[in-house]
Amino acid sequence: MSKKTPLVSMLALAGVAVFASQAAHAQVIKIDGSSTVYPITEAVAEEFQKAKKNAIKVTVGISGTGGGFKKFCRDETDLSNASRPITKKEMEDCKAAGVEYVEMPVAFDALTVVINPKNTFLKEATVAELKTMWEPAAQGKVTKWNQINPAWPDQPIKLFGAGADSGTFEYFTEAIVGKAKSSRGDYTASEDDNVLVQGVSRDVNAIGYFGYAYYAENTGKLKALPIVPPKGGAAVGPSEDAVIKGTYQPLSRPIFVYVKAKSLQKPEVQEFIEFYMKNASKLTKEVKYVPLPAAAYTGNLEHVKKKKYGTVFGGQNEVGITIEDLMKREAKM
């Protein structure tokens, strides 16, 4: 009998291990998407995992808004971070896969154009100048600063920007060039904003763009470029105050998380969403984005409760939307 006991114990332990493994597997929340939204969601995930004593694991990837939606619509993730609203094509892909979702605005970003701190000639830029720099017609032709503005030096431009799967790429090209995804291709592109930070910080002739949080983390390595609004007037730099007042145009934008309706049936996802919305304002501010009014976060939870699926943007990105505009639209959801 004593000889059998170890085997029985081992089998029992193996059974417990399998059960524990299955339980652990069931307690993983998968998130992917925008590198812009990543700092907020990652901060929330860290705090949530601490609160749950790591009983629930939250993974957060950065494959870009477009890359994240591809996974989301293939039913591979529970939440998708997005630096622009879901597109018509992505809505169709999700519908074809039977994926329903709740759209949740979580903050406002001041998409930031950055230059090297040693750049002494560039004090501000107009939308027209940025367009000349980034439009498809510039590829291989506009390669020096003085080709954009004769007052600027006869030096090579080194461009750094978001990759094609990035919502930031789509928003920037629509806001600056006038058409989403319309850009020159001869620049250093990445969905990882830290790669762009390093690139601009190492070259005096570099210029790039990404979400404000990455600039705020690296103010010693980078300089934010004030932008002259499309309607004219004094150039405005990115800041919380400028976003709230609606004066940092056209590069202020709402950023989102999308949660899958099916995933909301899992208690751990429900808990995570509630934790996210209750802590979003504080953590958004900590990572240097602009929090939304409290009503936005309670409204998101109401939409979950009432199963209000879909988007208030109709598959279209919109340039120039303010926090006030967003709140009015969300209230009609």
Short mmCIF file of C-alpha atoms in Angstrom, two decimals:
data_model
loop_
_atom_site.label_atom_id
_atom_site.label_comp_id
_atom_site.label_asym_id
_atom_site.label_seq_id
_atom_site.Cartn_x
_atom_site.Cartn_y
_atom_site.Cartn_z
CA MET A 1 0.00 0.00 0.00
CA SER A 2 2.80 2.36 0.93
CA LYS A 3 4.43 1.73 -2.46
CA LYS A 4 1.29 2.94 -4.24
CA THR A 5 0.93 6.10 -2.18
CA PRO A 6 3.64 8.13 -3.97
CA LEU A 7 2.07 7.28 -7.36
CA VAL A 8 -1.39 8.24 -6.16
CA SER A 9 0.03 11.46 -4.71
CA MET A 10 1.86 12.21 -7.92
CA LEU A 11 -1.28 11.68 -9.99
CA ALA A 12 -3.24 13.87 -7.61
CA LEU A 13 -0.60 16.57 -7.80
CA ALA A 14 -0.55 16.29 -11.59
CA GLY A 15 -4.31 16.75 -11.61
CA VAL A 16 -4.01 19.84 -9.43
CA ALA A 17 -1.26 21.19 -11.70
CA VAL A 18 -3.41 20.68 -14.81
CA PHE A 19 -6.36 22.36 -13.12
CA ALA A 20 -4.15 25.23 -11.96
CA SER A 21 -2.74 25.57 -15.46
CA GLN A 22 -6.22 25.70 -16.95
CA ALA A 23 -7.32 28.24 -14.34
CA ALA A 24 -4.25 30.36 -15.03
CA HIS A 25 -4.94 30.18 -18.76
CA ALA A 26 -8.52 31.28 -18.19
CA GLN A 27 -7.30 34.29 -16.20
CA VAL A 28 -5.32 36.00 -18.96
CA ILE A 29 -6.62 39.22 -20.53
CA LYS A 30 -5.12 39.86 -23.95
CA ILE A 31 -4.74 43.41 -25.28
CA ASP A 32 -2.95 44.70 -28.38
CA GLY A 33 -2.94 47.71 -30.68
CA SER A 34 -1.82 51.32 -30.52
CA SER A 35 1.58 52.26 -29.11
CA THR A 36 0.06 55.68 -28.32
CA VAL A 37 -2.56 54.18 -26.00
CA TYR A 38 -0.09 51.61 -24.63
CA PRO A 39 1.26 53.79 -21.76
CA ILE A 40 -2.25 54.25 -20.32
CA THR A 41 -3.39 50.64 -20.69
CA GLU A 42 -0.05 49.32 -19.45
CA ALA A 43 -0.26 51.56 -16.36
CA VAL A 44 -3.81 50.33 -15.69
CA ALA A 45 -2.73 46.71 -16.26
CA GLU A 46 0.14 47.04 -13.77
CA GLU A 47 -2.10 48.53 -11.07
CA PHE A 48 -4.84 45.96 -11.73
CA GLN A 49 -2.42 43.03 -11.50
CA LYS A 50 -1.08 44.40 -8.20
CA ALA A 51 -4.62 44.76 -6.86
CA LYS A 52 -5.36 41.17 -7.89
CA LYS A 53 -2.03 39.94 -6.46
CA ASN A 54 -1.16 38.67 -9.97
CA ALA A 55 -4.05 36.18 -9.95
CA ILE A 56 -5.07 37.72 -13.29
CA LYS A 57 -2.46 38.33 -15.96
CA VAL A 58 -2.87 41.19 -18.46
CA THR A 59 -0.71 41.20 -21.59
CA VAL A 60 -0.42 44.43 -23.62
CA GLY A 61 1.12 44.39 -27.12
CA ILE A 62 2.00 47.24 -29.50
CA SER A 63 1.33 46.08 -33.06
CA GLY A 64 -0.26 49.44 -33.96
CA THR A 65 -3.94 50.39 -34.15
CA GLY A 66 -4.45 48.60 -37.49
CA GLY A 67 -2.47 45.55 -36.40
CA GLY A 68 -4.42 45.44 -33.15
CA PHE A 69 -7.78 45.56 -34.92
CA LYS A 70 -6.71 42.70 -37.19
CA LYS A 71 -6.12 40.53 -34.12
CA PHE A 72 -9.28 41.83 -32.44
CA CYS A 73 -11.47 41.01 -35.44
CA ARG A 74 -9.82 37.56 -35.68
CA ASP A 75 -10.98 37.00 -32.09
CA GLU A 76 -7.40 36.78 -30.79
CA THR A 77 -7.63 39.58 -28.18
CA ASP A 78 -10.09 40.82 -25.58
CA LEU A 79 -9.37 44.54 -25.93
CA SER A 80 -7.87 46.69 -28.64
CA ASN A 81 -6.01 49.95 -28.03
CA ALA A 82 -6.70 52.48 -30.79
CA SER A 83 -5.40 55.97 -31.53
CA ARG A 84 -8.23 56.55 -34.00
CA PRO A 85 -11.79 55.22 -34.38
CA ILE A 86 -12.41 51.82 -35.97
CA THR A 87 -12.65 52.04 -39.80
CA LYS A 88 -15.45 50.77 -42.05
CA LYS A 89 -13.23 47.93 -43.29
CA GLU A 90 -12.42 46.88 -39.72
CA MET A 91 -16.10 47.11 -38.80
CA GLU A 92 -16.91 44.79 -41.71
CA ASP A 93 -14.15 42.35 -40.71
CA CYS A 94 -15.41 42.24 -37.14
CA LYS A 95 -19.01 41.79 -38.29
CA ALA A 96 -18.03 38.92 -40.61
CA ALA A 97 -16.31 37.21 -37.66
CA GLY A 98 -19.27 37.83 -35.34
CA VAL A 99 -17.25 40.20 -33.16
CA GLU A 100 -19.26 42.90 -31.38
CA TYR A 101 -17.58 45.57 -29.26
CA VAL A 102 -18.00 48.58 -27.00
CA GLU A 103 -16.07 51.70 -28.03
CA MET A 104 -14.52 53.53 -25.08
CA PRO A 105 -12.75 56.89 -25.39
CA VAL A 106 -10.16 57.02 -22.61
CA ALA A 107 -8.15 60.23 -23.15
CA PHE A 108 -7.08 62.99 -25.52
CA ASP A 109 -3.63 63.08 -27.07
CA ALA A 110 -1.67 66.03 -28.43
CA LEU A 111 0.05 64.28 -31.34
CA THR A 112 3.50 65.85 -31.16
CA VAL A 113 5.96 66.87 -33.87
CA VAL A 114 9.45 66.67 -32.40
CA ILE A 115 12.90 67.89 -33.40
CA ASN A 116 16.40 67.50 -32.01
CA PRO A 117 17.14 69.94 -29.12
CA LYS A 118 20.24 71.16 -30.96
CA ASN A 119 18.10 72.37 -33.88
CA THR A 120 18.29 76.17 -33.58
CA PHE A 121 16.57 77.27 -36.80
CA LEU A 122 13.16 75.63 -36.47
CA LYS A 123 10.92 77.65 -34.13
CA GLU A 124 7.51 76.63 -35.50
CA ALA A 125 5.90 75.08 -38.58
CA THR A 126 2.71 75.56 -40.56
CA VAL A 127 0.50 72.72 -41.73
CA ALA A 128 1.48 73.64 -45.31
CA GLU A 129 5.19 73.26 -44.48
CA LEU A 130 4.60 69.89 -42.82
CA LYS A 131 2.55 68.79 -45.83
CA THR A 132 5.39 69.75 -48.21
CA MET A 133 7.68 67.66 -46.03
CA TRP A 134 5.47 64.54 -45.76
CA GLU A 135 3.22 64.33 -48.85
CA PRO A 136 3.80 61.51 -51.38
CA ALA A 137 5.12 63.99 -53.99
CA ALA A 138 8.03 64.79 -51.65
CA GLN A 139 9.45 61.28 -51.87
CA GLY A 140 13.00 61.39 -53.22
CA LYS A 141 12.61 65.09 -54.11
CA VAL A 142 12.21 67.15 -50.96
CA THR A 143 15.35 66.08 -49.12
CA LYS A 144 16.71 69.34 -47.68
CA TRP A 145 15.29 71.85 -45.23
CA ASN A 146 15.67 74.86 -47.56
CA GLN A 147 13.40 73.18 -50.14
CA ILE A 148 10.52 73.66 -47.71
CA ASN A 149 11.40 77.14 -46.49
CA PRO A 150 14.31 79.13 -48.02
CA ALA A 151 15.06 80.58 -44.58
CA TRP A 152 15.94 77.09 -43.38
CA PRO A 153 19.44 75.64 -43.97
CA ASP A 154 20.80 73.66 -46.92
CA GLN A 155 20.95 70.51 -44.80
CA PRO A 156 19.42 67.03 -45.26
CA ILE A 157 16.09 66.26 -43.56
CA LYS A 158 15.99 63.01 -41.58
CA LEU A 159 12.38 61.91 -41.18
CA PHE A 160 11.00 59.58 -38.50
CA GLY A 161 7.35 58.60 -38.28
CA ALA A 162 4.74 56.01 -37.47
CA GLY A 163 4.47 52.75 -39.42
CA ALA A 164 1.62 51.93 -41.79
CA ASP A 165 -0.25 49.84 -39.18
CA SER A 166 -0.31 52.78 -36.79
CA GLY A 167 -3.40 54.86 -36.08
CA THR A 168 -1.03 57.76 -35.51
CA PHE A 169 0.16 57.38 -39.12
CA GLU A 170 -3.43 57.51 -40.34
CA TYR A 171 -4.36 60.49 -38.20
CA PHE A 172 -1.22 62.48 -38.97
CA THR A 173 -1.49 61.96 -42.73
CA GLU A 174 -5.17 62.90 -42.74
CA ALA A 175 -4.61 65.99 -40.57
CA ILE A 176 -1.46 67.21 -42.36
CA VAL A 177 -1.55 65.82 -45.91
CA GLY A 178 -5.34 65.77 -46.22
CA LYS A 179 -5.78 62.05 -46.85
CA ALA A 180 -5.28 59.11 -44.50
CA LYS A 181 -2.26 56.90 -45.30
CA SER A 182 -1.09 59.38 -47.96
CA SER A 183 2.61 59.79 -47.19
CA ARG A 184 6.06 59.66 -48.68
CA GLY A 185 7.65 56.29 -47.99
CA ASP A 186 11.32 57.25 -47.70
CA TYR A 187 11.45 57.78 -43.95
CA THR A 188 12.31 55.66 -40.90
CA ALA A 189 9.00 54.08 -39.87
CA SER A 190 8.12 52.14 -36.74
CA GLU A 191 5.07 51.13 -34.68
CA ASP A 192 7.38 51.36 -31.64
CA ASP A 193 7.57 55.02 -30.67
CA ASN A 194 10.73 54.46 -28.63
CA VAL A 195 12.56 53.70 -31.90
CA LEU A 196 11.45 57.10 -33.22
CA VAL A 197 12.47 58.87 -30.01
CA GLN A 198 15.98 57.44 -30.32
CA GLY A 199 16.22 58.37 -34.01
CA VAL A 200 15.29 62.03 -33.54
CA SER A 201 17.41 62.41 -30.40
CA ARG A 202 20.56 61.28 -32.26
CA ASP A 203 20.41 63.57 -35.32
CA VAL A 204 20.35 67.37 -35.35
CA ASN A 205 18.55 67.34 -38.73
CA ALA A 206 15.84 64.92 -37.62
CA ILE A 207 12.10 65.52 -37.28
CA GLY A 208 9.41 63.03 -36.31
CA TYR A 209 5.96 62.63 -34.80
CA PHE A 210 4.23 60.43 -32.19
CA GLY A 211 1.91 60.59 -29.16
CA TYR A 212 2.54 63.23 -26.50
CA ALA A 213 3.38 60.73 -23.73
CA TYR A 214 6.57 59.67 -25.53
CA TYR A 215 7.66 63.29 -25.88
CA ALA A 216 6.84 64.01 -22.21
CA GLU A 217 9.01 61.08 -21.14
CA ASN A 218 11.94 62.37 -23.20
CA THR A 219 11.95 66.17 -22.87
CA GLY A 220 15.70 66.11 -22.25
CA LYS A 221 16.27 64.40 -25.62
CA LEU A 222 13.63 66.14 -27.75
CA LYS A 223 12.03 69.51 -28.48
CA ALA A 224 8.32 69.85 -29.33
CA LEU A 225 7.59 71.94 -32.41
CA PRO A 226 4.76 74.52 -32.09
CA ILE A 227 2.25 74.31 -34.96
CA VAL A 228 0.50 77.27 -36.59
CA PRO A 229 -3.25 76.41 -36.61
CA PRO A 230 -4.85 75.86 -40.05
CA LYS A 231 -6.88 79.08 -39.67
CA GLY A 232 -3.75 81.08 -38.83
CA GLY A 233 -2.64 82.92 -35.73
CA ALA A 234 0.16 82.24 -33.28
CA ALA A 235 1.84 78.84 -33.25
CA VAL A 236 0.67 76.57 -30.43
CA GLY A 237 2.75 73.89 -28.71
CA PRO A 238 1.30 70.64 -27.39
CA SER A 239 0.00 70.87 -23.80
CA GLU A 240 -2.92 69.79 -21.64
CA ASP A 241 -4.24 73.35 -21.56
CA ALA A 242 -4.12 73.70 -25.37
CA VAL A 243 -5.95 70.38 -25.83
CA ILE A 244 -8.68 71.31 -23.32
CA LYS A 245 -9.15 74.73 -24.96
CA GLY A 246 -9.16 73.18 -28.44
CA THR A 247 -6.34 75.44 -29.65
CA TYR A 248 -3.78 72.74 -30.51
CA GLN A 249 -5.04 71.98 -33.99
CA PRO A 250 -5.14 69.92 -36.09
CA LEU A 251 -3.19 67.38 -33.99
CA SER A 252 -5.42 66.96 -30.90
CA ARG A 253 -7.32 63.67 -31.02
CA PRO A 254 -9.31 61.25 -28.86
CA ILE A 255 -7.79 57.83 -28.14
CA PHE A 256 -9.70 54.66 -27.34
CA VAL A 257 -9.93 51.13 -26.08
CA TYR A 258 -12.40 48.71 -27.66
CA VAL A 259 -13.63 45.75 -25.62
CA LYS A 260 -15.15 42.65 -27.17
CA ALA A 261 -18.73 41.83 -26.16
CA LYS A 262 -17.90 38.12 -25.86
CA SER A 263 -14.93 38.89 -23.59
CA LEU A 264 -17.21 40.88 -21.27
CA GLN A 265 -18.81 37.54 -20.35
CA LYS A 266 -15.56 36.71 -18.54
CA PRO A 267 -15.61 38.05 -14.95
CA GLU A 268 -11.92 39.02 -15.11
CA VAL A 269 -12.51 41.23 -18.18
CA GLN A 270 -15.53 42.86 -16.53
CA GLU A 271 -13.38 43.56 -13.47
CA PHE A 272 -10.56 44.95 -15.58
CA ILE A 273 -12.87 47.32 -17.48
CA GLU A 274 -14.41 48.61 -14.25
CA PHE A 275 -10.93 49.10 -12.78
CA TYR A 276 -9.78 50.85 -15.98
CA MET A 277 -12.64 53.34 -16.02
CA LYS A 278 -12.38 54.08 -12.29
CA ASN A 279 -8.63 54.74 -12.51
CA ALA A 280 -8.33 56.12 -16.06
CA SER A 281 -8.37 59.80 -15.12
CA LYS A 282 -5.53 59.51 -12.59
CA LEU A 283 -3.37 57.16 -14.65
CA THR A 284 -3.98 59.07 -17.89
CA LYS A 285 -2.62 62.19 -16.24
CA GLU A 286 0.35 60.28 -14.81
CA VAL A 287 1.45 59.16 -18.28
CA LYS A 288 0.97 62.73 -19.59
CA TYR A 289 -2.19 62.45 -21.64
CA VAL A 290 -5.29 64.60 -21.10
CA PRO A 291 -8.03 62.90 -19.05
CA LEU A 292 -11.64 63.11 -20.17
CA PRO A 293 -14.41 64.47 -17.92
CA ALA A 294 -15.62 61.94 -15.32
CA ALA A 295 -18.88 61.54 -17.26
CA ALA A 296 -16.96 59.92 -20.12
CA TYR A 297 -15.72 57.07 -17.94
CA THR A 298 -19.06 56.48 -16.21
CA GLY A 299 -20.67 56.66 -19.66
CA ASN A 300 -18.34 53.92 -20.92
CA LEU A 301 -19.44 51.65 -18.07
CA GLU A 302 -23.09 52.47 -18.82
CA HIS A 303 -22.54 51.43 -22.44
CA VAL A 304 -21.14 48.10 -21.22
CA LYS A 305 -24.07 47.60 -18.86
CA LYS A 306 -26.66 48.46 -21.52
CA LYS A 307 -24.80 46.54 -24.25
CA LYS A 308 -24.45 49.57 -26.51
CA TYR A 309 -22.21 48.07 -29.16
CA GLY A 310 -20.62 49.82 -32.13
CA THR A 311 -19.03 53.20 -32.78
CA VAL A 312 -20.23 56.81 -32.78
CA PHE A 313 -17.83 57.62 -35.64
CA GLY A 314 -19.46 55.53 -38.38
CA GLY A 315 -16.12 54.15 -39.59
CA GLN A 316 -14.66 57.60 -40.26
CA ASN A 317 -11.69 59.28 -38.64
CA GLU A 318 -12.29 62.96 -37.88
CA VAL A 319 -9.71 65.71 -37.67
CA GLY A 320 -10.30 68.65 -35.33
CA ILE A 321 -12.76 67.04 -32.92
CA THR A 322 -12.61 68.59 -29.42
CA ILE A 323 -13.30 67.05 -26.00
CA GLU A 324 -16.63 68.91 -25.94
CA ASP A 325 -17.58 67.49 -29.37
CA LEU A 326 -16.68 63.99 -28.23
CA MET A 327 -18.75 64.23 -25.04
CA LYS A 328 -21.84 65.40 -26.95
CA ARG A 329 -21.50 62.55 -29.40
CA GLU A 330 -20.96 59.90 -26.74
CA ALA A 331 -24.03 61.10 -24.86
CA LYS A 332 -26.15 60.23 -27.91
CA MET A 333 -24.78 56.66 -28.19
#
